[in-house]
CSV table of C-alpha atoms in Angstrom, one decimal:
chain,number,residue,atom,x,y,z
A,1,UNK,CA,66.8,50.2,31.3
A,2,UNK,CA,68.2,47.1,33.5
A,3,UNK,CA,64.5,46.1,34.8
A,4,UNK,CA,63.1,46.9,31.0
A,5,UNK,CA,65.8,44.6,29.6
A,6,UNK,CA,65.3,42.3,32.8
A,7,UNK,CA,61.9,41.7,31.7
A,8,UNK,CA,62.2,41.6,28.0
A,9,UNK,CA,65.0,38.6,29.3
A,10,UNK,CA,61.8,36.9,31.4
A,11,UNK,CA,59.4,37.0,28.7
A,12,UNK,CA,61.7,35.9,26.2
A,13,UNK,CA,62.7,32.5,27.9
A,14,UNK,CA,59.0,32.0,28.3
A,15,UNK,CA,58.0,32.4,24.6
A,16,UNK,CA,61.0,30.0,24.2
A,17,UNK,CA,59.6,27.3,26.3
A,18,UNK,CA,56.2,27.7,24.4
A,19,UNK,CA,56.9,24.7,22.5
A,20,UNK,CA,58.0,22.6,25.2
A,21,UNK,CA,55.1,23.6,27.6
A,22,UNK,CA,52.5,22.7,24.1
A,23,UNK,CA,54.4,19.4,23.9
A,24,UNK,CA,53.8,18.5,27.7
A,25,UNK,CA,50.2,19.5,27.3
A,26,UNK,CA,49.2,18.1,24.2
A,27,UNK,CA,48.4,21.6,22.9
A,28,UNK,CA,50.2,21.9,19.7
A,29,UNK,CA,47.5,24.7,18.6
A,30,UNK,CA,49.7,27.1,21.1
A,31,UNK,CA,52.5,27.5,18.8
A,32,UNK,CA,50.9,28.4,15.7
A,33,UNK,CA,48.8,30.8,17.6
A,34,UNK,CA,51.7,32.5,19.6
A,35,UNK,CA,53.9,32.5,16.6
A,36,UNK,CA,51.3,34.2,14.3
A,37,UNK,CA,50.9,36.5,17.1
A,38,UNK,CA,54.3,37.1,17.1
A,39,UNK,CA,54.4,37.8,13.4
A,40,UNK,CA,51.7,39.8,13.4
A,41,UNK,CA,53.3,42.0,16.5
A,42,UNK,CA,56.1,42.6,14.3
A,43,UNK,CA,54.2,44.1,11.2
A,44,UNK,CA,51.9,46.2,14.0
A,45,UNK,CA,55.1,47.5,15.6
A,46,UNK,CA,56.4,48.4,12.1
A,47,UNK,CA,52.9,50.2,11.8
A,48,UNK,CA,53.4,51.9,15.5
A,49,UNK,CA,56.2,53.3,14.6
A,50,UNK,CA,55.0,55.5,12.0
A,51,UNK,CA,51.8,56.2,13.7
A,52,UNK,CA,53.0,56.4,17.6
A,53,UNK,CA,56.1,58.0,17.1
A,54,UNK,CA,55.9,59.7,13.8
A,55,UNK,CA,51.6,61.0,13.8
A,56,UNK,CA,51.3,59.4,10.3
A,57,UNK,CA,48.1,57.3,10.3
A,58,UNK,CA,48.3,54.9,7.4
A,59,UNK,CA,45.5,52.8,6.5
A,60,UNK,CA,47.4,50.6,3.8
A,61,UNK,CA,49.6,49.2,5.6
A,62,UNK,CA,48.8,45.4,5.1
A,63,UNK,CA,49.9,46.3,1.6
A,64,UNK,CA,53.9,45.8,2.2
A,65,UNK,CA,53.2,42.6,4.6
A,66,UNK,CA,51.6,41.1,1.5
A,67,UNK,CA,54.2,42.4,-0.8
A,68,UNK,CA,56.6,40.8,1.6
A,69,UNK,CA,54.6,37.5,1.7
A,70,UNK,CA,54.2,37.1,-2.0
A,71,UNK,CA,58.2,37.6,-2.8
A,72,UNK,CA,58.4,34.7,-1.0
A,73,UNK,CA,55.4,33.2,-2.5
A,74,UNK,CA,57.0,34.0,-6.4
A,75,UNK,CA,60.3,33.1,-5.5
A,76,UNK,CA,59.3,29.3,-4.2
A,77,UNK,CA,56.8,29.3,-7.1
A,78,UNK,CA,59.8,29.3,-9.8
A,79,UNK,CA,61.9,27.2,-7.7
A,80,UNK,CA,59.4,24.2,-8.0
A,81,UNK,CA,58.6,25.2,-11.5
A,82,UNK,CA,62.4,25.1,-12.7
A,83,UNK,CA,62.0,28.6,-14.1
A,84,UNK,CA,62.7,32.5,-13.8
A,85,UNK,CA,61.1,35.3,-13.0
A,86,UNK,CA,60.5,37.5,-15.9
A,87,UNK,CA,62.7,35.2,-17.4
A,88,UNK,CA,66.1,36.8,-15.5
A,89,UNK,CA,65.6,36.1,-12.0
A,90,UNK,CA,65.8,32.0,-10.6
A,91,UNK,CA,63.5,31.3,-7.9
A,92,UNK,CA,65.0,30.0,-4.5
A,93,UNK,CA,63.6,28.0,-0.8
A,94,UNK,CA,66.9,29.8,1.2
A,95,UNK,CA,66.0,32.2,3.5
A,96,UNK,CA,69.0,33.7,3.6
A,97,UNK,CA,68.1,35.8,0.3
A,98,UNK,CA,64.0,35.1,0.1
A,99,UNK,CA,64.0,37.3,3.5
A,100,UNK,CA,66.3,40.1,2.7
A,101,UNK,CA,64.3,40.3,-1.0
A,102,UNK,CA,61.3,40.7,0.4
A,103,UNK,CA,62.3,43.3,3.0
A,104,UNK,CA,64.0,45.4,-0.1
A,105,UNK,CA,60.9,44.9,-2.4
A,106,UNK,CA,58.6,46.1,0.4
A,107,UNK,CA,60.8,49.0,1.0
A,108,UNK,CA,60.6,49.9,-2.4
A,109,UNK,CA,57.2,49.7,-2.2
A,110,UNK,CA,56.6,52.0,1.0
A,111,UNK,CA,59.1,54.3,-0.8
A,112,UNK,CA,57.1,54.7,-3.9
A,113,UNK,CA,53.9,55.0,-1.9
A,114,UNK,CA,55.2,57.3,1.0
A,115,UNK,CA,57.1,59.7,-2.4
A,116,UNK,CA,53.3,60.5,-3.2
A,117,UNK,CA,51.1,59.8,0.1
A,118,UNK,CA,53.3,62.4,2.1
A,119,UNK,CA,52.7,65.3,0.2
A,120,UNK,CA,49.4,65.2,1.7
A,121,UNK,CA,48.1,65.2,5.1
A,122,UNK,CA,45.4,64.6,7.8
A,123,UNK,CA,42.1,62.3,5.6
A,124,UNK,CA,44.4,63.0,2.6
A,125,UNK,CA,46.9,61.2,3.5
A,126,UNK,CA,44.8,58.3,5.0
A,127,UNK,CA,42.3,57.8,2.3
A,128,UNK,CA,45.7,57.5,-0.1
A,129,UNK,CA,47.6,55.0,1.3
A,130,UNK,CA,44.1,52.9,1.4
A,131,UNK,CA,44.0,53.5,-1.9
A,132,UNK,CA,47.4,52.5,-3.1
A,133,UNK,CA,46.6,49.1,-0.7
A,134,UNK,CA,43.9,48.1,-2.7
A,135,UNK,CA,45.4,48.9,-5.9
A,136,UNK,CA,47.8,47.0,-4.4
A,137,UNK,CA,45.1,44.2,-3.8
A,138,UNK,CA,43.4,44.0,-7.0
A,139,UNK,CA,47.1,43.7,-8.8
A,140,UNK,CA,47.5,40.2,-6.9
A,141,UNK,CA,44.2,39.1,-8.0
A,142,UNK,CA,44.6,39.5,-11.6
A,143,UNK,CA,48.2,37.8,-11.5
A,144,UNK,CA,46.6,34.3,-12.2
A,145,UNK,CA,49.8,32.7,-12.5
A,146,UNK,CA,50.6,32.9,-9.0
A,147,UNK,CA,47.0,31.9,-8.4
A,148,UNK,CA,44.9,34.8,-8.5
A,149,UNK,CA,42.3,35.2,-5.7
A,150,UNK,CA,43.3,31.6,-4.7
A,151,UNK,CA,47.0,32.3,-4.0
A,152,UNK,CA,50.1,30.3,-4.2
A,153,UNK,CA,50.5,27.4,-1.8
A,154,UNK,CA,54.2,26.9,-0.9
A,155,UNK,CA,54.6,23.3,-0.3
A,156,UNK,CA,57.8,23.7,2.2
A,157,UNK,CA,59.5,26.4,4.6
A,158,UNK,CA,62.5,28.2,3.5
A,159,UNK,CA,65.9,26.5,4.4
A,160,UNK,CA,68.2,27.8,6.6
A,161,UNK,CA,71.7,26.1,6.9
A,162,UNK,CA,72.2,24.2,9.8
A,163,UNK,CA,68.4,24.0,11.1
A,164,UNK,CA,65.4,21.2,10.4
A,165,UNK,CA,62.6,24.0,8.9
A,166,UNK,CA,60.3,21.1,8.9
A,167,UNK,CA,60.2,21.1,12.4
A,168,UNK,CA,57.7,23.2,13.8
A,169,UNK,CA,59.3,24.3,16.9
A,170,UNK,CA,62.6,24.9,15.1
A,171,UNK,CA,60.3,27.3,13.1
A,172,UNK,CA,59.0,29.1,15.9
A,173,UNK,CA,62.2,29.4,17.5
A,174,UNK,CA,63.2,31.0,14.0
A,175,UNK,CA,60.4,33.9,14.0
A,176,UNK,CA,61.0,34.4,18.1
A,177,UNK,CA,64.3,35.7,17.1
A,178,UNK,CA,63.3,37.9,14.3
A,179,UNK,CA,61.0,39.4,16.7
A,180,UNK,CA,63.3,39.7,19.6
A,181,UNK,CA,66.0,41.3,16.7
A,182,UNK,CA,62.7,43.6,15.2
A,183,UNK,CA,61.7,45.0,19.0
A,184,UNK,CA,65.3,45.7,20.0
A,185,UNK,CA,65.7,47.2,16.3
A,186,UNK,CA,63.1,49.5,16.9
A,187,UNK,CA,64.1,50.2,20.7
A,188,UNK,CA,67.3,51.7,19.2
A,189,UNK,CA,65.7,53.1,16.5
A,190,UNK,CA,63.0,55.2,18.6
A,191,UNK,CA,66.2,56.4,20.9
A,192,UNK,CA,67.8,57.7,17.9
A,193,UNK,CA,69.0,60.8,16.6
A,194,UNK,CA,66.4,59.8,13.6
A,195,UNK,CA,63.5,58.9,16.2
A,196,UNK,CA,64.1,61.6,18.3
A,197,UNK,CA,63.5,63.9,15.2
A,198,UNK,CA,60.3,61.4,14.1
A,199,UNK,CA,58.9,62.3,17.2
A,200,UNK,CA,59.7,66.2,17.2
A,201,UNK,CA,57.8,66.2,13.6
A,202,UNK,CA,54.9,64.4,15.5
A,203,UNK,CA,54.4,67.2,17.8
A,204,UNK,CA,55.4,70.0,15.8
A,205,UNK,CA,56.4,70.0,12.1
A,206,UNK,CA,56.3,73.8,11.4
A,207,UNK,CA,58.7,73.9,14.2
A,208,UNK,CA,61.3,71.5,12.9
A,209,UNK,CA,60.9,72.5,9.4
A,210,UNK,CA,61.7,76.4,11.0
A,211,UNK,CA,65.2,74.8,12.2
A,212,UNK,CA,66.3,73.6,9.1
A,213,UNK,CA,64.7,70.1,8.9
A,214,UNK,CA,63.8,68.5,5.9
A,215,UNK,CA,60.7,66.9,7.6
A,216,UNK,CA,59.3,65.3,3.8
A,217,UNK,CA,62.9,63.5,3.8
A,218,UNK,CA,62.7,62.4,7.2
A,219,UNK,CA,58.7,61.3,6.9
A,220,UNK,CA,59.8,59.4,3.9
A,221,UNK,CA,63.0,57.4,5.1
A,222,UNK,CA,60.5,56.7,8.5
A,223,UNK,CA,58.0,55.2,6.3
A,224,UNK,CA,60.3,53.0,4.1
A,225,UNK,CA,61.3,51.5,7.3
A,226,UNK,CA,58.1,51.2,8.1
A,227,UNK,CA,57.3,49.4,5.4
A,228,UNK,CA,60.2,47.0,5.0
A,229,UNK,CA,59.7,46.0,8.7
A,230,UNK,CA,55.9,45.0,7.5
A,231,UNK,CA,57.9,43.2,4.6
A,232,UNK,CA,59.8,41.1,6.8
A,233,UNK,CA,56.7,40.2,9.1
A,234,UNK,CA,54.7,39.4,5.1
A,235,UNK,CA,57.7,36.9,4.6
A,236,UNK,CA,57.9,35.2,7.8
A,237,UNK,CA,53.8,34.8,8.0
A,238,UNK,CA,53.9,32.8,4.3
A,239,UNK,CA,56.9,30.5,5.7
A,240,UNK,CA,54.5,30.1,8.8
A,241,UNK,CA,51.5,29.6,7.2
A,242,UNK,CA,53.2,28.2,3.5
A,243,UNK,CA,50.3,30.2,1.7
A,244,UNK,CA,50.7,33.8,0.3
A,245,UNK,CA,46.9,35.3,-0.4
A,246,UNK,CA,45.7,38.7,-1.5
A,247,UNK,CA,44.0,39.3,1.1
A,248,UNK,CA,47.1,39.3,3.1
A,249,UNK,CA,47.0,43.3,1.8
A,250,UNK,CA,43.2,43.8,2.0
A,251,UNK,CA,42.3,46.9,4.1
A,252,UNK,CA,40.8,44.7,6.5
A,253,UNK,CA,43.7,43.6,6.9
A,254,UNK,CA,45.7,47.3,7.9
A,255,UNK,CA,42.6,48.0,10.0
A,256,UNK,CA,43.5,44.6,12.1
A,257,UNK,CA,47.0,46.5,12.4
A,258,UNK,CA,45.5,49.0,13.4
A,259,UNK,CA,43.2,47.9,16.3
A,260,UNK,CA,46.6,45.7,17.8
A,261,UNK,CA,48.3,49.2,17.8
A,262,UNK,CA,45.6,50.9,19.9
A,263,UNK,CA,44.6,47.6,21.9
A,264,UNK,CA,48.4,47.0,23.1
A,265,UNK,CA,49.0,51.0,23.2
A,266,UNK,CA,49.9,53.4,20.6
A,267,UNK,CA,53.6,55.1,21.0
A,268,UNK,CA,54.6,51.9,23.1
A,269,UNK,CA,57.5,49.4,22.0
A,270,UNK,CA,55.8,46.3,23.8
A,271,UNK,CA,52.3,47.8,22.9
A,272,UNK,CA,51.4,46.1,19.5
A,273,UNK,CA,53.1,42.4,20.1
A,274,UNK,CA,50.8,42.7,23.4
A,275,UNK,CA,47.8,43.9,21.3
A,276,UNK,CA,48.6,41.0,18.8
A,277,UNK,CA,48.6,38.4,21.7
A,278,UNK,CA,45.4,40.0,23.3
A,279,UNK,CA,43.4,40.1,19.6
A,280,UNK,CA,44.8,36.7,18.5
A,281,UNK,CA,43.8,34.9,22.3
A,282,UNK,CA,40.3,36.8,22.2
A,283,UNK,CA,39.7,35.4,18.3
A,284,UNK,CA,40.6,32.2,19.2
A,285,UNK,CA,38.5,31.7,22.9
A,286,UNK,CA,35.3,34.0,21.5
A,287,UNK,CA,34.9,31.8,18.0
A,288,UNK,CA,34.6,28.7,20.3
A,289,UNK,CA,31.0,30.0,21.1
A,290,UNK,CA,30.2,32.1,18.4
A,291,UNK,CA,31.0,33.2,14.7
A,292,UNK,CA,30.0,36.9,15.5
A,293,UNK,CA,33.5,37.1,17.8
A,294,UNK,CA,34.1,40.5,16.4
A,295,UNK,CA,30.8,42.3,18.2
A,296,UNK,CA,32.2,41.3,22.0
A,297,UNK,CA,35.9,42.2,20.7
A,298,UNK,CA,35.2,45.2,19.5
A,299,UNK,CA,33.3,46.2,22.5
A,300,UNK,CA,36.2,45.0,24.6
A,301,UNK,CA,38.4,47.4,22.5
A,302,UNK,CA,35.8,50.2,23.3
A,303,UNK,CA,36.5,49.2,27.2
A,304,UNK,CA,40.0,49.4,27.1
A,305,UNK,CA,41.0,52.5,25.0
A,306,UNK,CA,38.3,54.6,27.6
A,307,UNK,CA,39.7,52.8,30.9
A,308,UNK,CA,43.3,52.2,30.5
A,309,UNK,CA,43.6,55.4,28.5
A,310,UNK,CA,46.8,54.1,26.7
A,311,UNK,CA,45.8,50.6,26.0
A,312,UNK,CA,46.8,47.2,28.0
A,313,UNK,CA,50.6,48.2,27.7
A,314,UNK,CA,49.5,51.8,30.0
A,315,UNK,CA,47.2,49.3,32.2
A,316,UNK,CA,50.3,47.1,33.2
A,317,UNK,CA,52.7,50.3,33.1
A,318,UNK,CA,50.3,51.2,36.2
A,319,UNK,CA,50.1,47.6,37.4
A,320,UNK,CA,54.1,47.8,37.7
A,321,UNK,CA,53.6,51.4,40.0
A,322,UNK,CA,55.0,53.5,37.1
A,323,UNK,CA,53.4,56.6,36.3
């Protein structure tokens, strides 16, 4: 535990100094790359842990990190318009209460979609939380006054008291400590009571439910979490960018999740924001030379799920002479 948090400690001072190093460079494309990796770390962790810990493969999962993006979205939209939503609720920029709404009306979300989605199982299960993400999808579209298909721009960052938003290295300090707060979150989380039992469902969920475990109830809380992590990760990716779209919840979307969780290493902590960095890095160098960048990625995915056998988090496991 000292060398894990040792290293966390190493790599967070040099995310810190990301900034700095893209200032002395003349590189400022390095901090909106590293923070969307970040970002998008965060909502494939939220998806790891259902998956890698708790065997629940959802394919919808890009729903709640566009439900979370859009509260924001909604919320600035009425605050530059001077009105309410559904006439009751004011719109706000303060990040203080657009991030902890959108991490509740995600959660609601996940819990409405996880009440019906767990009764199944196995392709069941799948092919319904795909289905609720692109009902999901198509609900966005036809909202036309928060732009439809087009989206809702969102002219400036959130506030926060005591910090300069408009700055763009202030902002990426911002969603470094989200992230750092998400992964230790989940660290404690996964060594839980709760994750303990996540996992024992995983392996065996005749078992569990034979020693008095209500294995629905737990499934269900696990997803809601799930989900409202996702929300968070929606919310800080439309301050980022200042644009919430639909296809922030398309399934190609959940299936970009998806391939960070397996590239980084499924059932891993560190696995997804590594698979994140790894996708986001591979985009970026490969669409330099051509637009069909997704051919040599995915067979570079193909290399390193059969090689590493755990992904690039069970390659540097190795590197670092654990077993």
């Amino acid at each position: 535990m000292k060398r894990e948090n040792l290293v966390l400690l190493v790599v967070l001072v040099l995310l810190a100094l990301v900034p700095v190093a893209a200032e002395a460079t003349g590189q400022a494309s390095w901090v909106r790359l590293v923070g969307q990796a970040l970002i998008y770390g965060m909502a494939a962790a939220s998806l790891n842990f259902i998956l890698g810990y708790g065997g629940m493969v959802s394919f919808g999962h890009a729903a709640f990190f566009g439900i979370g993006g859009y509260v924001v979205g909604i919320l600035y939209h009425h605050f530059d318009a001077g009105t309410a939503f559904l006439g009751v609720i004011p719109g706000t920029d303060q990040m203080l209460i657009t991030l902890p709404a959108a991490i509740i009306i995600a959660g609601l979300a996940a819990a409405l979609v996880g009440a019906l989605s767990l009764r199944t199982g196995g392709v069941q299960f799948i092919m319904i939380t795909l289905a609720f993400a692109q009902m999901f999808f198509f609900l966005f579209i036809s909202l036309k006054t928060y732009g439809g298909e087009d989206g809702i721009m969102v002219r400036r960052t959130n506030s926060l008291p005591g910090l300069d938003m408009k700055d763009r290295a202030t902002l990426y300090w911002v969603v470094l400590g989200f992230a750092a707060a998400y992964y230790l979150f989940l660290r404690r989380l996964v060594n839980s009571s709760f994750g303990q039992i996540i996992a024992g469902i995983r392996q065996n969920e005749r078992r569990m439910a034979a020693m008095g475990i209500s294995t629905y109830r737990y499934k269900l809380y696990a997803f809601i979490l799930s989900g409202m992590g996702a929300g968070l990760a929606g919310a800080l990716m439309v301050n980022f960018l200042r644009f919430a779209s639909p296809d922030m919840m398309h399934w190609t979307r959940s299936g970009e999740l998806m391939v960070m969780v397996i590239l980084g290493g499924v059932g891993t902590l560190a696995g997804p924001f590594i698979g994140a960095g790894a996708l986001f890095t591979l985009e970026t160098t490969l669409a330099r030379y051509t637009e069909h960048w997704m051919l040599p990625v995915g067979i570079l995915l193909l290399i390193v799920v059969l090689a590493t056998k755990g992904g690039l988090m069970a390659l540097i496991t190795r590197l670092g002479g654990k077993k």
